[in-house]
Short mmCIF file of C-alpha atoms and ligand atoms in Angstrom, two decimals:
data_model
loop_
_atom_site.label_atom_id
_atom_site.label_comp_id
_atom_site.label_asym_id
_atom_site.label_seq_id
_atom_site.Cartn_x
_atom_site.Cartn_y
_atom_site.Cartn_z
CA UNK A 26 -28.96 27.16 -18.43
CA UNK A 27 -26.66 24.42 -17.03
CA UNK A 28 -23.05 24.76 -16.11
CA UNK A 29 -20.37 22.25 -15.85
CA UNK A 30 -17.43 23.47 -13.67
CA UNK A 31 -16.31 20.13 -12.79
CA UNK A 32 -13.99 19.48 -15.70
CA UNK A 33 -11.16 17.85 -13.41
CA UNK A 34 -13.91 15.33 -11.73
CA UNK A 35 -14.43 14.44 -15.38
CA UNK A 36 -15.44 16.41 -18.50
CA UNK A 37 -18.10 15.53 -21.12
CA UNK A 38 -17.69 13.30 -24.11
CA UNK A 39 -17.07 15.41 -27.53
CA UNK A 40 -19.61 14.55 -30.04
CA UNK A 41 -17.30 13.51 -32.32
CA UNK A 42 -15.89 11.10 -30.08
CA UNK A 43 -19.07 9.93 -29.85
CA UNK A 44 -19.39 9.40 -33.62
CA UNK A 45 -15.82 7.66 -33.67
CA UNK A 46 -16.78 5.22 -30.68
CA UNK A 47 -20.29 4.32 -32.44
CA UNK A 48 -18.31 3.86 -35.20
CA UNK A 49 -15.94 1.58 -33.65
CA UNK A 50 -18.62 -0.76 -31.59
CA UNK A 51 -20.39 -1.11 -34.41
CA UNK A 52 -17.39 -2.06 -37.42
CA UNK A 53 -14.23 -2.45 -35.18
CA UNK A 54 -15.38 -5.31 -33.24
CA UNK A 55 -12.38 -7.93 -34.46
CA UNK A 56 -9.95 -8.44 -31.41
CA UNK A 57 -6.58 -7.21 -31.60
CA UNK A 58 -4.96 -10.26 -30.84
CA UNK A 59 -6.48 -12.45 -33.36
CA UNK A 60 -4.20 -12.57 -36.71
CA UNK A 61 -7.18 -11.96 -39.72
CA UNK A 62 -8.09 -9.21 -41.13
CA UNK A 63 -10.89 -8.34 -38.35
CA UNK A 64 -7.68 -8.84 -35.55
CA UNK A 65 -5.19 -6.52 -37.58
CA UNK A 66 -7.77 -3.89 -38.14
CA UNK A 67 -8.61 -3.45 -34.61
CA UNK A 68 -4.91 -4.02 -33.89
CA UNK A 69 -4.06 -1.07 -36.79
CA UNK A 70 -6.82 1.32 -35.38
CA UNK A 71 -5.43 1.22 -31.84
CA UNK A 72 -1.63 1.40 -32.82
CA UNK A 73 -2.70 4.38 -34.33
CA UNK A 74 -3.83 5.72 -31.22
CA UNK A 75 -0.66 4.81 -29.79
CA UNK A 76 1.54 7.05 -31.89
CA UNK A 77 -0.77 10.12 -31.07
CA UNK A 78 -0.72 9.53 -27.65
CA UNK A 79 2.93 9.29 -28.03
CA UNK A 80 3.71 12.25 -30.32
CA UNK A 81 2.07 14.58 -27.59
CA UNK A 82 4.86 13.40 -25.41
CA UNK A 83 7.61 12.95 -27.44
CA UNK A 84 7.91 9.42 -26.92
CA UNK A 85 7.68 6.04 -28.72
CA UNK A 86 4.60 4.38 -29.99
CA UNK A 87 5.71 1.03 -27.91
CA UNK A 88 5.98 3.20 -24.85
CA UNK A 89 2.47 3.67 -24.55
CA UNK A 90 0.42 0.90 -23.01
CA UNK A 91 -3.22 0.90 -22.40
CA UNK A 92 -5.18 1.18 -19.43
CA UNK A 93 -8.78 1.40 -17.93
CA UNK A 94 -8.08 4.57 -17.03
CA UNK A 95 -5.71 6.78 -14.25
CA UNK A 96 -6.05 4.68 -11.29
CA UNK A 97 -5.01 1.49 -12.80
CA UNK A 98 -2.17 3.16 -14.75
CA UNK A 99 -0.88 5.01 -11.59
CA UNK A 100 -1.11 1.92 -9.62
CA UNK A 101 0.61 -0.35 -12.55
CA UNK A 102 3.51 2.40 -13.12
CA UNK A 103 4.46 2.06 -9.13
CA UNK A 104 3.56 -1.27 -8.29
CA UNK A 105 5.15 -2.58 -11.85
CA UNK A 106 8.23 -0.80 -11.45
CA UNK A 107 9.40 -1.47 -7.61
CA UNK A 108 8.27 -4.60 -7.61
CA UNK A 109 10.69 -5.25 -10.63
CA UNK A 110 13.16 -3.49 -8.36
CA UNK A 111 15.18 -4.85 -5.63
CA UNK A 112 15.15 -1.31 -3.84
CA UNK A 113 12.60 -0.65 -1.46
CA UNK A 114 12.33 3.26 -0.89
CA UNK A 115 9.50 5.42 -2.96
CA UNK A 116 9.92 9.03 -3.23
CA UNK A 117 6.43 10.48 -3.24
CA UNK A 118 4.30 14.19 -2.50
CA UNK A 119 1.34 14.94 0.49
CA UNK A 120 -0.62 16.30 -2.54
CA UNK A 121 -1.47 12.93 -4.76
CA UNK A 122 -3.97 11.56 -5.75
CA UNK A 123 -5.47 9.01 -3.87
CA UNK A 124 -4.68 5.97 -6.44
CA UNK A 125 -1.15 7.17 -5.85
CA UNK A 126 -1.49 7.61 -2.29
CA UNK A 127 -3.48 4.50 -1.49
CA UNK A 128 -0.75 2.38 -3.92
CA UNK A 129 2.01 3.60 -1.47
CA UNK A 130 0.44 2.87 1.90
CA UNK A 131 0.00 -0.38 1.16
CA UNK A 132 3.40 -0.71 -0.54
CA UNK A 133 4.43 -0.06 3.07
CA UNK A 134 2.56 -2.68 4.58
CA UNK A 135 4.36 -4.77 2.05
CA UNK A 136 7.63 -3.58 3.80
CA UNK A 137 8.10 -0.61 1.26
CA UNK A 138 9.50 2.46 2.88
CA UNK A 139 7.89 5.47 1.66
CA UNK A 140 9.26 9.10 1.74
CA UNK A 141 5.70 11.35 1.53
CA UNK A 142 6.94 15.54 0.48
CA UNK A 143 5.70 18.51 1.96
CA UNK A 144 4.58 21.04 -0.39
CA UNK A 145 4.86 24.94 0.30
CA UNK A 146 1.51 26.93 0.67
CA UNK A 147 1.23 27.71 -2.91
CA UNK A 148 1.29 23.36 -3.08
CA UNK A 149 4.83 23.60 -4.78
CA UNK A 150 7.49 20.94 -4.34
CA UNK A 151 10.94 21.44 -3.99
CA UNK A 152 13.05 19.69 -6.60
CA UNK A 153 15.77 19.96 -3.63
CA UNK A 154 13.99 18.25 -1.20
CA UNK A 155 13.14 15.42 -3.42
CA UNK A 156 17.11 15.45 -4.26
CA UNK A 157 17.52 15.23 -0.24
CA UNK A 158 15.53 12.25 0.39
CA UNK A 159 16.95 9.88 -2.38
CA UNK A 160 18.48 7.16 -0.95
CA UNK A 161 21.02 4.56 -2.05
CA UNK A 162 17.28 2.16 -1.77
CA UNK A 163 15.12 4.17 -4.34
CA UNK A 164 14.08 2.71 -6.38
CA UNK A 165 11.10 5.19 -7.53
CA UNK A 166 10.24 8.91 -7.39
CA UNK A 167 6.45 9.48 -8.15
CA UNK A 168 5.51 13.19 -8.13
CA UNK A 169 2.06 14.58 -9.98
CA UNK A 170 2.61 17.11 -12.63
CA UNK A 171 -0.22 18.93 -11.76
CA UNK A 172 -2.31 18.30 -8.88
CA UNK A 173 -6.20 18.01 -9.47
CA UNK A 174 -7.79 20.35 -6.39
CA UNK A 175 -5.40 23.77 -6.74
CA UNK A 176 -3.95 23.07 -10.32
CA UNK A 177 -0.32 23.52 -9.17
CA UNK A 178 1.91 22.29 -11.98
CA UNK A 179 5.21 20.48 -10.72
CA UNK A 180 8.90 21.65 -12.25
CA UNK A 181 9.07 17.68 -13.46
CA UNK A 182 11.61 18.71 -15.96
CA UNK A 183 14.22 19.68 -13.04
CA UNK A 184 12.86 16.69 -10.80
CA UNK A 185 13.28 14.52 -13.34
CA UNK A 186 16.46 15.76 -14.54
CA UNK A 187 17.47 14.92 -10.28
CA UNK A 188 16.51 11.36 -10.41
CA UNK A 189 18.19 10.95 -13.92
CA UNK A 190 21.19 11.93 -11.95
CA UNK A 191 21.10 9.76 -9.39
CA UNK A 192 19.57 7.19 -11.71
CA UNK A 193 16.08 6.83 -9.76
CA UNK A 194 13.05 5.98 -11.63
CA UNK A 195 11.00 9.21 -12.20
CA UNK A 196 7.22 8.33 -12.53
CA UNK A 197 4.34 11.59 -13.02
CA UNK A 198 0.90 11.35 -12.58
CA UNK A 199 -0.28 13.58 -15.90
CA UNK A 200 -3.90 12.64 -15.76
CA UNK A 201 -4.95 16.44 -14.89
CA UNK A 202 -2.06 18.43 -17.03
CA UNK A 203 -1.75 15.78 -20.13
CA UNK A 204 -2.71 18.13 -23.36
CA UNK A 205 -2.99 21.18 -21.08
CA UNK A 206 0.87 21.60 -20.21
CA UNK A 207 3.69 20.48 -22.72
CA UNK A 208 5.11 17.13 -21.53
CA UNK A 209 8.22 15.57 -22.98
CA UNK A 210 8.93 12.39 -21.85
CA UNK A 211 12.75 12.78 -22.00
CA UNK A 212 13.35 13.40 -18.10
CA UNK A 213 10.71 11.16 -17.48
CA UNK A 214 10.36 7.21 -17.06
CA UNK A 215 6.78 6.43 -16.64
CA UNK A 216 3.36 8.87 -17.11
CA UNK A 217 -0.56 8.34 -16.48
CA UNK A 218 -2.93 9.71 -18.78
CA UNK A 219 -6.73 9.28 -18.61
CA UNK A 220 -9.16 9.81 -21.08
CA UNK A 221 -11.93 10.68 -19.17
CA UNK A 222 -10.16 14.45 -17.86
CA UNK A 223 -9.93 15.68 -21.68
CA UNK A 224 -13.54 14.60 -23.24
CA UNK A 225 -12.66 11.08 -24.08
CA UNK A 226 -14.52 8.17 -22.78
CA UNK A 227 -14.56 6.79 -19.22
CA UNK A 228 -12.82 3.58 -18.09
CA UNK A 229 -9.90 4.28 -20.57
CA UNK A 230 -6.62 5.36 -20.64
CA UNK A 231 -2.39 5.14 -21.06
CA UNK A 232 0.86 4.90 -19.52
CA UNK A 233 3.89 5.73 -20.94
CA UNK A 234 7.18 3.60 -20.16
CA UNK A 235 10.31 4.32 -21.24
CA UNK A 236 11.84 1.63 -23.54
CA UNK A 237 13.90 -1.28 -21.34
CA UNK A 238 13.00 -0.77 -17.96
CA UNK A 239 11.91 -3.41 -16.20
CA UNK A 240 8.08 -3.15 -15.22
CA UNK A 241 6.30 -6.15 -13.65
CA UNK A 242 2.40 -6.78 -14.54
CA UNK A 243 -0.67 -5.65 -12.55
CA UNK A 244 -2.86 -7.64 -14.66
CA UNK A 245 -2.04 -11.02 -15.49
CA UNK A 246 -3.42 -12.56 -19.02
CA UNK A 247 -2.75 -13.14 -22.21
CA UNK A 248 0.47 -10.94 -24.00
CA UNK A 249 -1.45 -8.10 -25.18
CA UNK A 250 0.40 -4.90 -24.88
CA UNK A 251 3.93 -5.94 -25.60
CA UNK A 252 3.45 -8.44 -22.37
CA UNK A 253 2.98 -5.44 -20.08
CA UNK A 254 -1.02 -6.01 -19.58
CA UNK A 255 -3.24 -8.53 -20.00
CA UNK A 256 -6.57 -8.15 -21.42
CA UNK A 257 -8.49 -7.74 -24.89
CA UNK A 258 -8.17 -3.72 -25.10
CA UNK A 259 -10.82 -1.37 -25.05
CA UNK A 260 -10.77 -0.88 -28.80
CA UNK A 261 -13.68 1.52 -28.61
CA UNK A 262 -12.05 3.37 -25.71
CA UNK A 263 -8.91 3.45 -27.44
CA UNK A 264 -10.40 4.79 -30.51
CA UNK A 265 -12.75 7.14 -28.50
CA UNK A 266 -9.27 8.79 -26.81
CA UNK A 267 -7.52 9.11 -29.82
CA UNK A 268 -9.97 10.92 -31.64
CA UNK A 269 -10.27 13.09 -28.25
CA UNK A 270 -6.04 13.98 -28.10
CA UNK A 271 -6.95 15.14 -31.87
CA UNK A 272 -9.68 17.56 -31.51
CA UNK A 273 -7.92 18.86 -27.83
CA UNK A 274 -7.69 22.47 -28.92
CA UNK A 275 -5.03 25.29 -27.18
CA UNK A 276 -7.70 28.22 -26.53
CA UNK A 277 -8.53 30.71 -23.80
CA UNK A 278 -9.33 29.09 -21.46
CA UNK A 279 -6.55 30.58 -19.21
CA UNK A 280 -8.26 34.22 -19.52
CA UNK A 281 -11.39 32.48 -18.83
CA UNK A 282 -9.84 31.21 -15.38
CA UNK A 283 -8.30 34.54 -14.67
CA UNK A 284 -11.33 36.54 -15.46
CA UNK A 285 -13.28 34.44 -12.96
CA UNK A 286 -10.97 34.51 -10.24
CA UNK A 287 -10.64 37.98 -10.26
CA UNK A 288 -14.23 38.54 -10.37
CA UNK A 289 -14.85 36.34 -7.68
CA UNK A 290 -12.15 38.07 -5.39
CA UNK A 291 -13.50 41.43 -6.26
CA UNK A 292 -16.65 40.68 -6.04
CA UNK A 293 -17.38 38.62 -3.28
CA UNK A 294 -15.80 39.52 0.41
CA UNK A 295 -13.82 37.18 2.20
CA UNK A 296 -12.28 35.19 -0.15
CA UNK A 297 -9.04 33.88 -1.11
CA UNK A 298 -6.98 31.92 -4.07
CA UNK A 299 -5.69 28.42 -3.24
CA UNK A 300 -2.81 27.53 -4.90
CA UNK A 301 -0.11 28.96 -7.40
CA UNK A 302 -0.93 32.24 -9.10
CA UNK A 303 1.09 31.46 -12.23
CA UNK A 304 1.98 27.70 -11.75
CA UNK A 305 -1.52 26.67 -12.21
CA UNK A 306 -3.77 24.39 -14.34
CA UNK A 307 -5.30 26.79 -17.56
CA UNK A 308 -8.59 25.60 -16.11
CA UNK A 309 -8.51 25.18 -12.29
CA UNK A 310 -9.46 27.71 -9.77
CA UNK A 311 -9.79 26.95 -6.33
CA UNK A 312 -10.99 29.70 -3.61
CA UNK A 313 -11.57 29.63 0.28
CA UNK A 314 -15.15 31.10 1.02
CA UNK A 315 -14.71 32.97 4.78
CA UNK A 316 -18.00 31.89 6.70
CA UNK A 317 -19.43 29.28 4.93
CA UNK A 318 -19.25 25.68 3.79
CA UNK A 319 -18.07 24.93 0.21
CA UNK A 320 -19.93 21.40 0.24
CA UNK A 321 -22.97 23.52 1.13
CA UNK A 322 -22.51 26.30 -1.58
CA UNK A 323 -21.86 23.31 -3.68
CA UNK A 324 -24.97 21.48 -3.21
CA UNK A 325 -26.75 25.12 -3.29
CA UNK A 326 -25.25 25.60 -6.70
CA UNK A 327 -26.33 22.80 -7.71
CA UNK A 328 -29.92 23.41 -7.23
CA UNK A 329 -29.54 26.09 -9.31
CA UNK A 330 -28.25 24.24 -12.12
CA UNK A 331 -23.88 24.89 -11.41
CA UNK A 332 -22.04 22.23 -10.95
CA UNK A 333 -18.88 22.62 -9.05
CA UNK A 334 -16.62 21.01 -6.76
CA UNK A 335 -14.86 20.84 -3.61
CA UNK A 336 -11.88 19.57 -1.48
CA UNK A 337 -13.77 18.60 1.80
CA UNK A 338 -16.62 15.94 1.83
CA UNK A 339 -18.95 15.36 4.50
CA UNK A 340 -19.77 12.29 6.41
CA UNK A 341 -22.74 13.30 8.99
CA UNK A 342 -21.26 15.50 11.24
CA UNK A 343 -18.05 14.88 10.70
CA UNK A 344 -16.72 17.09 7.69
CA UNK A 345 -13.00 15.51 6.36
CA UNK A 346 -11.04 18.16 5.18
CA UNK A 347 -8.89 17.41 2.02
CA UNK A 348 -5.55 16.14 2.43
CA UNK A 349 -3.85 18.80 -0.36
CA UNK A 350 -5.49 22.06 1.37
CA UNK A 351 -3.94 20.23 4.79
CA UNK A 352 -0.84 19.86 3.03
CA UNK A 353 -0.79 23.60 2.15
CA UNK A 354 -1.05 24.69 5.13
CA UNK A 355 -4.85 25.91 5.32
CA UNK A 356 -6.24 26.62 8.85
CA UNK A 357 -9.66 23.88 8.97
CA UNK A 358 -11.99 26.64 8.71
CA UNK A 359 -10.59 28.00 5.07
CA UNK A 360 -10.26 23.74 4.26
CA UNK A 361 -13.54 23.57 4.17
CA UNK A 362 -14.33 26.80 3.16
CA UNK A 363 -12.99 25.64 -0.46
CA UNK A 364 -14.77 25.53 -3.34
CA UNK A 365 -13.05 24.45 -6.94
CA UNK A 366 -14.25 25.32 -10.25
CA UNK A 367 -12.53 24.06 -13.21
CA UNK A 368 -13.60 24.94 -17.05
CA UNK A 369 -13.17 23.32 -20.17
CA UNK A 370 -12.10 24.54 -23.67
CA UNK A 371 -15.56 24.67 -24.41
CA UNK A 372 -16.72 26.35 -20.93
CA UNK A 373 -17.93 29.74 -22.63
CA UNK A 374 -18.03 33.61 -20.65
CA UNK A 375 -21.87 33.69 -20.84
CA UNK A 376 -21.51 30.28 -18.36
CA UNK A 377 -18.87 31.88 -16.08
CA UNK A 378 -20.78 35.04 -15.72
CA UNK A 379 -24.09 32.68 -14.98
CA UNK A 380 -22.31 30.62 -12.45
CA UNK A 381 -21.01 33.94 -11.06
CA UNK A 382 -23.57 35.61 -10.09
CA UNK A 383 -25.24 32.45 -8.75
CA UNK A 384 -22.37 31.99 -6.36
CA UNK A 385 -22.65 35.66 -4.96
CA UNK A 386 -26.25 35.18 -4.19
CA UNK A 387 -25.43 31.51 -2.53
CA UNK A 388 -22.17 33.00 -0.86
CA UNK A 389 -24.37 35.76 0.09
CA UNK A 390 -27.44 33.80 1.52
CA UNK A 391 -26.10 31.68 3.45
CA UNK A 392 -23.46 33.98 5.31
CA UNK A 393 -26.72 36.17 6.21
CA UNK A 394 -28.07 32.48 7.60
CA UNK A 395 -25.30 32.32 9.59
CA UNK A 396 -25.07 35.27 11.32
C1 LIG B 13 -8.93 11.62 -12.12
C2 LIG B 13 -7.54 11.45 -11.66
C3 LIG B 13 -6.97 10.18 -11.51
C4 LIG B 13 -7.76 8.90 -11.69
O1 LIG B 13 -8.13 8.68 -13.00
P1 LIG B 13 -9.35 7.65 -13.30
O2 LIG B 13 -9.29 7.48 -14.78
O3 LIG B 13 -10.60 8.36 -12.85
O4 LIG B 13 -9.08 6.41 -12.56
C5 LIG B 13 -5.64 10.09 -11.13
N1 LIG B 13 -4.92 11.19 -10.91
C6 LIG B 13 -5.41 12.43 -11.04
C7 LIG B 13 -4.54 13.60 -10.80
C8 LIG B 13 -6.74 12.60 -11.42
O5 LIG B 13 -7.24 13.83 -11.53
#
């Protein structure tokens, strides 16, 4: 048996997605740009894809603009929208992601002034403390709705209903909670999806903008996407993560998540929950192993054919622990201690009960190594 527990690294390709995409390289090939019959078919097919994306979120079909993927759209909704702003603060969170994170520091080398959140230990932030640090300058508030090591899901609904009221640009990073958490893009002004995190294709994705706002280009070219990105689209992509937003299915995977935490906390001494109890991903669970090294009960899970991740990542001796268990608060030896598993719809019991018991003998093995 092999088990996947890495669904927010990136989750496999649905076979019918597969079948749509083969389809599409091998009969969609016109380019979307070009006005016969070949153009407006590819054109058709991915406007198509458009309104589903946008249906999800209760937005416009026009609002959604293409991407290669999370990082790109994360880095085009900041970058395009205070750049097109003559303000120069940005509202962000310790817990991003590191295409929002990386975007910002080097916004502030660009003489951006950046306002980075703490989160409580649960990873939560504080719609008030966001409504604290807006300034007369802010020109953008970028908060994750869920974040993609302890699956703690954001109140974007009050934090955008804040910046609404103090008419600041909200922008969410959705890539982990898009088709998992209901989204409406009313008390929001820009969103990253990525098709990769729901068993679409990699190297694709969307944005959302809200209709009128002024957004300057990451990627110069031709006027493909209403002017907003350059580039022949990835019409296979495109088609590959529309097809995937249609067979997303609502199932149990939440009592799949609690079931395994519980039997891991039970089960196996020494170990703790990261994150929000109730606030949390349907999929995510991320736990603090006392004693031992979660990049080495990673790679030993590995070996025996579980594949799971972790917030801390070693390089030689020196182990870096993750910035969002730092930002909750986590003493270094529970940091690196972590160990995240996170399940798909189609991650089944018999697979949690495998990787289970795998982890209690690993867990087990090597805290009798160490002592
Ligand atoms: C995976 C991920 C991204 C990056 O998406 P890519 O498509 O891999 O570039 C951004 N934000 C979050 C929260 C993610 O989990």
């Amino acid at each position: 048996m092999e088990v996947y527990l890495d669904n927010a690294a990136t989750t496999k390709v649905s076979k019918d997605v597969v079948l749509e995409m083969t389809n599409a390289l091998k009969n969609i090939y016109g380019n979307p740009s070009s006005v016969h019959f070949k153009g407006t078919e590819a054109q058709e097919e991915i406007d198509k894809v458009r309104k589903i994306i946008a249906k999800k979120i209760n937005a416009e079909a026009k609002e959604i603009i293409f991407t290669s993927g999370g990082s790109e759209g994360n880095n085009f909704c900041i970058k395009g929208i205070v750049k097109a702003s003559k303000k120069k603060h940005i509202i962000t969170s310790k817990i991003e992601h590191a295409s929002v994170l990386n975007t910002c520091k080097q916004l502030e080398l660009d003489g951006f002034k950046v306002t980075y959140i703490d989160v409580d230990k649960n990873g939560l932030v504080n719609p008030k403390d966001v409504e604290k640090a807006i300034k007369k300058d802010t020109a953008l508030v970028t908060i994750m709705h869920a974040n993609n090591e302890i699956g703690t899901i954001q109140d974007i609904e009050k934090i955008g209903k804040i910046c609404k009221k103090h008419k600041v640009l909200f922008h969410t990073d959705a890539v982990q909670s898009f088709l998992k958490e209901k989204i409406d893009a009313k008390y929001i002004d820009a969103l990253t999806i990525s098709a990769h995190k729901f068993h679409g294709p990699k190297g694709v994705g969307a944005v959302y903008l809200r209709q009128g706002m002024k957004v300057d280009k990451l990627i110069e070219g031709g006027k493909q996407e209403f002017n907003l990105r350059g580039g022949t689209q990835n019409v296979p992509g495109i088609i590959g993560m529309g097809k995937a937003v249609e067979l997303w299915k609502e199932n149990k995977m939440k009592d799949l998540r609690d079931y395994m935490i519980k039997r891991i906390l039970t089960e196996i001494p020494g170990t703790k929950l990261n994150g929000h109890k109730t606030k949390r991903l349907a999929n995510n669970i991320n736990i603090s192993f006392d004693d031992v090294e979660g990049e080495v009960v990673m790679l030993h899970l590995s070996y025996l054919n579980v594949a799971v991740g972790t917030g801390s990542a070693c390089h030689e001796k020196m182990i870096k622990v993750s910035h969002v268990l730092h930002a909750i608060g986590l003493d270094k030896k529970s940091a690196i201690g972590a160990v995240r598993f996170t399940l798909s719809p189609f991650t089944t019991k018999k697979e949690v009960d495998f990787a289970i018991e795998k982890l209690k003998t690993v867990v087990q093995t090597l805290r009798k190594v160490k002592t």
